[in-house]
Coordinates of C-alpha atoms in Angstrom, one line a residue:
X1 CA -49.6 66.9 9.4
X2 CA -50.1 65.8 5.7
X3 CA -48.7 62.4 4.8
X4 CA -45.5 62.6 2.8
X5 CA -46.0 62.1 -1.0
X6 CA -44.7 58.7 -2.3
X7 CA -41.6 58.7 -4.4
X8 CA -42.1 59.2 -8.1
X9 CA -42.5 56.2 -10.4
X10 CA -39.2 54.7 -11.6
X11 CA -38.3 55.6 -15.1
X12 CA -38.5 52.7 -17.6
X13 CA -35.2 51.1 -18.4
X14 CA -34.0 48.0 -20.3
X15 CA -31.4 45.5 -19.2
X16 CA -30.1 42.1 -20.3
X17 CA -28.3 39.4 -18.5
X18 CA -25.2 40.2 -20.5
X19 CA -25.1 43.6 -18.8
X20 CA -24.9 42.0 -15.3
X21 CA -21.3 40.9 -15.7
X22 CA -19.9 44.4 -16.2
X23 CA -19.6 46.2 -12.8
X24 CA -18.1 49.6 -12.2
X25 CA -19.1 50.8 -15.6
X26 CA -21.1 54.0 -15.7
X27 CA -23.8 54.0 -18.3
X28 CA -26.1 56.6 -19.8
X29 CA -28.9 54.0 -20.0
X30 CA -28.5 52.7 -16.4
X31 CA -27.9 54.1 -13.0
X32 CA -27.5 55.6 -10.6
X33 CA -29.4 53.1 -8.3
X34 CA -33.1 53.8 -7.8
X35 CA -33.7 50.6 -5.9
X36 CA -31.6 49.5 -2.8
X37 CA -32.2 46.0 -1.3
X38 CA -31.6 46.3 2.4
X39 CA -30.9 42.7 3.5
X40 CA -28.1 40.6 4.7
X41 CA -26.6 38.0 2.3
X42 CA -28.2 34.6 1.7
X43 CA -31.8 36.1 1.8
X44 CA -32.9 35.2 -1.7
X45 CA -30.9 38.2 -3.1
X46 CA -30.3 36.4 -6.4
X47 CA -34.0 35.9 -6.9
X48 CA -34.5 39.7 -6.2
X49 CA -31.8 40.5 -8.8
X50 CA -33.5 38.4 -11.4
X51 CA -36.9 40.0 -10.5
X52 CA -35.4 43.5 -10.9
X53 CA -34.1 42.4 -14.3
X54 CA -37.5 41.2 -15.4
X55 CA -38.8 44.7 -14.5
X56 CA -36.2 46.2 -16.7
X57 CA -33.6 47.2 -14.1
X58 CA -29.9 46.5 -14.4
X59 CA -29.2 44.7 -11.1
X60 CA -26.0 44.2 -9.2
X61 CA -25.4 40.9 -7.5
X62 CA -22.0 39.7 -6.2
X63 CA -22.1 36.2 -7.7
X64 CA -22.8 37.7 -11.2
X65 CA -19.8 40.0 -11.3
X66 CA -17.0 38.4 -9.3
X67 CA -15.3 36.5 -12.2
X68 CA -14.3 39.5 -14.2
X69 CA -11.4 42.0 -13.8
X70 CA -13.9 44.7 -13.1
X71 CA -15.5 42.5 -10.4
X72 CA -12.2 42.2 -8.7
X73 CA -11.7 45.9 -9.0
X74 CA -15.1 46.3 -7.2
X75 CA -13.7 44.4 -4.2
X76 CA -10.6 46.7 -4.1
X77 CA -13.0 49.7 -3.9
X78 CA -15.1 48.0 -1.3
X79 CA -12.0 47.3 0.8
X80 CA -11.9 51.0 1.5
X81 CA -15.6 51.0 2.2
X82 CA -15.2 48.3 4.8
X83 CA -12.3 50.0 6.5
X84 CA -14.2 53.3 6.6
X85 CA -17.2 51.5 8.1
X86 CA -15.4 49.5 10.7
X87 CA -12.0 51.0 11.2
X88 CA -9.4 49.0 13.2
X89 CA -6.3 50.2 15.0
X90 CA -4.1 49.5 12.0
X91 CA -6.6 49.9 9.1
X92 CA -8.5 53.1 8.6
X93 CA -9.9 54.8 5.5
X94 CA -11.6 58.1 4.8
X95 CA -15.4 58.2 4.8
X96 CA -16.9 56.6 1.7
X97 CA -18.7 59.4 -0.2
X98 CA -21.5 59.4 -2.7
X99 CA -18.9 59.8 -5.5
X100 CA -17.1 56.7 -4.2
X101 CA -20.4 54.7 -4.2
X102 CA -21.0 55.9 -7.8
X103 CA -17.7 54.4 -8.8
X104 CA -18.9 51.0 -7.7
X105 CA -22.6 51.0 -8.3
X106 CA -23.2 54.0 -10.4
X107 CA -23.9 52.0 -13.6
X108 CA -26.8 50.0 -12.0
X109 CA -30.4 50.6 -11.4
X110 CA -30.8 48.2 -8.5
X111 CA -28.4 46.8 -6.0
X112 CA -28.7 43.7 -3.8
X113 CA -26.5 41.0 -2.1
X114 CA -23.3 42.5 -0.9
X115 CA -24.5 46.0 -1.4
X116 CA -27.1 45.3 1.4
X117 CA -24.3 45.4 4.0
X118 CA -24.0 49.2 3.3
X119 CA -27.8 49.7 2.7
X120 CA -28.0 52.6 5.2
X121 CA -25.0 54.4 3.6
X122 CA -26.4 53.8 0.1
X123 CA -29.8 55.2 1.2
X124 CA -28.0 58.4 2.2
X125 CA -25.9 58.5 -0.9
X126 CA -29.0 58.0 -3.2
X127 CA -31.8 59.9 -1.4
X128 CA -34.2 59.4 -4.3
X129 CA -33.8 55.6 -4.3
X130 CA -36.5 53.3 -2.9
X131 CA -35.5 50.8 -0.3
X132 CA -36.8 47.2 -0.3
X133 CA -36.3 45.7 3.2
X134 CA -35.9 42.0 2.4
X135 CA -36.0 39.7 5.5
X136 CA -36.0 36.0 6.3
X137 CA -36.8 34.5 9.7
X138 CA -33.6 34.3 11.7
X139 CA -33.9 30.6 12.5
X140 CA -34.1 29.6 8.8
X141 CA -31.6 32.1 7.6
X142 CA -28.7 31.8 10.1
X143 CA -27.5 28.3 9.2
X144 CA -27.1 29.1 5.5
X145 CA -25.5 32.4 6.2
X146 CA -23.1 30.9 8.8
X147 CA -21.9 28.1 6.5
X148 CA -21.8 30.2 3.4
X149 CA -20.5 33.5 4.6
X150 CA -19.1 33.4 8.2
X151 CA -17.1 30.2 8.1
X152 CA -15.2 30.9 4.8
X153 CA -14.2 34.4 5.9
X154 CA -13.7 34.1 9.7
X155 CA -12.1 30.7 10.1
X156 CA -8.2 30.8 10.1
X157 CA -8.1 34.4 8.9
X158 CA -4.4 34.9 9.3
X159 CA -3.5 32.0 7.1
X160 CA -6.0 33.0 4.5
X161 CA -4.8 36.6 4.4
X162 CA -1.2 35.4 4.0
X163 CA -2.0 33.0 1.2
X164 CA -4.1 35.6 -0.6
X165 CA -1.5 38.3 -0.2
X166 CA 1.1 36.0 -1.8
X167 CA -1.3 35.2 -4.7
X168 CA -2.0 38.9 -5.1
X169 CA 1.7 39.6 -5.4
X170 CA 2.2 36.8 -7.9
X171 CA -0.8 37.7 -10.1
X172 CA -1.2 41.4 -9.7
X173 CA -4.9 40.9 -8.9
X174 CA -6.6 42.2 -5.8
X175 CA -7.4 38.7 -4.5
X176 CA -6.9 39.6 -0.9
X177 CA -9.4 42.4 -1.1
X178 CA -12.5 40.3 -1.3
X179 CA -11.5 38.3 1.8
X180 CA -10.6 41.4 3.8
X181 CA -14.0 43.0 2.9
X182 CA -16.0 40.0 4.0
X183 CA -14.0 39.3 7.1
X184 CA -14.1 43.0 8.2
X185 CA -17.9 43.3 7.5
X186 CA -18.7 40.0 9.2
X187 CA -16.9 41.0 12.4
X188 CA -18.1 44.5 12.3
X189 CA -21.8 43.7 11.6
X190 CA -21.8 41.4 14.6
X191 CA -19.6 43.4 16.9
X192 CA -17.1 40.5 17.2
X193 CA -13.4 39.8 17.2
X194 CA -13.5 36.3 15.8
X195 CA -15.9 33.6 14.6
X196 CA -16.9 32.6 18.1
X197 CA -18.0 36.1 18.7
X198 CA -20.0 36.2 15.5
X199 CA -21.9 33.1 16.7
X200 CA -22.5 34.6 20.1
X201 CA -23.8 37.9 18.7
X202 CA -25.7 36.4 15.8
X203 CA -29.2 37.3 16.8
X204 CA -28.2 40.6 18.2
X205 CA -26.4 41.6 15.1
X206 CA -29.3 40.5 12.9
X207 CA -31.8 42.5 14.9
X208 CA -29.5 45.6 15.0
X209 CA -29.1 45.6 11.3
X210 CA -32.8 45.8 10.6
X211 CA -33.4 48.3 13.4
X212 CA -30.7 50.5 11.9
X213 CA -32.3 50.4 8.4
X214 CA -35.8 51.1 9.7
X215 CA -34.5 54.0 11.8
X216 CA -32.7 55.6 8.9
X217 CA -35.2 55.1 6.1
X218 CA -38.7 56.6 6.6
X219 CA -41.7 54.3 6.1
X220 CA -42.9 56.1 2.9
X221 CA -39.6 55.3 1.2
X222 CA -39.3 51.6 2.1
X223 CA -41.1 48.4 1.4
X224 CA -41.2 45.6 4.0
X225 CA -40.9 42.5 1.8
X226 CA -40.8 38.7 2.1
X227 CA -39.7 36.7 -0.9
X228 CA -42.9 34.6 -1.0
X229 CA -45.1 37.7 -1.5
X230 CA -44.4 37.7 -5.2
X231 CA -44.8 40.5 -7.7
X232 CA -47.8 42.4 -6.3
X233 CA -46.4 44.5 -3.5
X234 CA -43.0 44.9 -5.2
X235 CA -44.5 46.2 -8.5
X236 CA -46.9 48.5 -6.7
X237 CA -44.0 50.0 -4.7
X238 CA -41.8 50.4 -7.8
X239 CA -44.6 51.7 -10.0
X240 CA -44.3 48.8 -12.4
X241 CA -46.8 46.6 -14.1
X242 CA -47.0 43.0 -12.9
X243 CA -45.1 40.8 -15.4
X244 CA -46.9 37.9 -16.9
X245 CA -44.2 35.5 -15.7
X246 CA -43.6 33.6 -12.4
X247 CA -41.6 35.4 -9.8
X248 CA -38.0 34.2 -10.1
X249 CA -37.0 31.6 -7.5
X250 CA -33.3 30.8 -7.9
X251 CA -30.1 30.2 -6.0
X252 CA -31.0 27.6 -3.4
X253 CA -28.1 26.1 -1.4
X254 CA -27.0 23.6 -4.1
X255 CA -27.1 26.2 -6.9
X256 CA -25.3 28.7 -4.7
X257 CA -22.4 26.3 -4.1
X258 CA -22.3 25.5 -7.8
X259 CA -22.1 29.2 -8.7
X260 CA -19.3 29.7 -6.1
X261 CA -17.4 26.8 -7.6
X262 CA -17.8 28.1 -11.1
X263 CA -16.7 31.5 -10.0
X264 CA -13.6 30.0 -8.3
X265 CA -12.7 28.2 -11.5
X266 CA -13.0 31.5 -13.5
X267 CA -10.9 33.3 -11.0
X268 CA -8.2 30.6 -11.2
X269 CA -8.3 31.1 -15.0
X270 CA -7.7 34.8 -14.5
X271 CA -4.9 34.1 -12.1
X272 CA -3.2 31.8 -14.6
X273 CA -3.6 34.3 -17.5
X274 CA -2.2 37.1 -15.3
X275 CA 0.8 35.0 -14.3
X276 CA 1.4 33.9 -17.9
X277 CA 1.5 37.5 -19.0
X278 CA 3.8 38.5 -16.2
X279 CA 6.1 35.6 -17.0
X280 CA 6.0 36.5 -20.7
X281 CA 6.8 40.1 -19.8
X282 CA 9.6 39.1 -17.5
X283 CA 11.0 36.8 -20.3
X284 CA 11.0 39.7 -22.8
X285 CA 12.8 41.9 -20.3
X286 CA 15.3 39.2 -19.6
X287 CA 15.9 38.7 -23.3
X288 CA 16.5 42.4 -23.8
X289 CA 18.9 42.5 -20.9
X290 CA 20.8 39.5 -22.2
X291 CA 20.9 41.0 -25.7
X292 CA 22.3 44.3 -24.4
X293 CA 24.8 42.3 -22.3
X294 CA 25.9 40.2 -25.2
X295 CA 26.2 43.2 -27.6
X296 CA 28.4 45.0 -25.1
X297 CA 30.4 41.9 -24.6
X298 CA 30.8 41.4 -28.3
X299 CA 32.0 45.0 -28.8
X300 CA 34.5 44.4 -26.0
X301 CA 35.8 41.2 -27.8
X302 CA 36.0 43.0 -31.1
X303 CA 38.2 45.7 -29.6
X304 CA 40.8 43.3 -28.5

């Protein structure tokens, strides 16, 4: 049997860092995704996003897009994707289609970070896209993933859901959605009901994720990649020239925490602005009601 022909070279594109903060925007210049990073979070996905940008691809990474209204809208859409992937007794959603994925990632050339949790579905939705299987050794990856992703989303989930639901009601922003997505995907990926179950099933879930990707994506369509391998294999796989710059190495633990803190501050600013507008709107409505009431009262007094 003749070997399958390799995918065609990716078309040249141009991207700037300013573009990265605009999710869920379709673009004639960018998208749909031609590169899918299949990895779990905290596997140097920010370095990959920066590398894709150097190669001229508009890359999607969660930490770049969260502190925007569009970024929060992305979480609202992914809430349906999470429920469709791991339905529970009281939360189910229709299957996420290629059109649904286009609404989230259709304006990007490359996706990484949170998108990796649905890499198998994205590979089906975008059959012409190439898949970069990015992997770290379990022993070095798990502690950072556990502290950065599992604990914030699986510890005291009921209290966090209640708080975020209240804040969502006050601000009109889908703040609860991001927590629901992460909690649902963490439990689903590791076949667990709580944080203890995630810990117990950690290695099994890690292995199952990569086995699923490799069983769904044929070898000629995927690249097995480790971050220390640099530009060579990545550029050969994507049909790009090797850039004359060092391979990006960003987002170590300290930088990751600093980015999260900065994003949280920006989200707090969005919350305040939303509540201010709501209060202003409520004040205008109250003023109109009082004016109508006073006018009717005045007419009544004048008729005496």
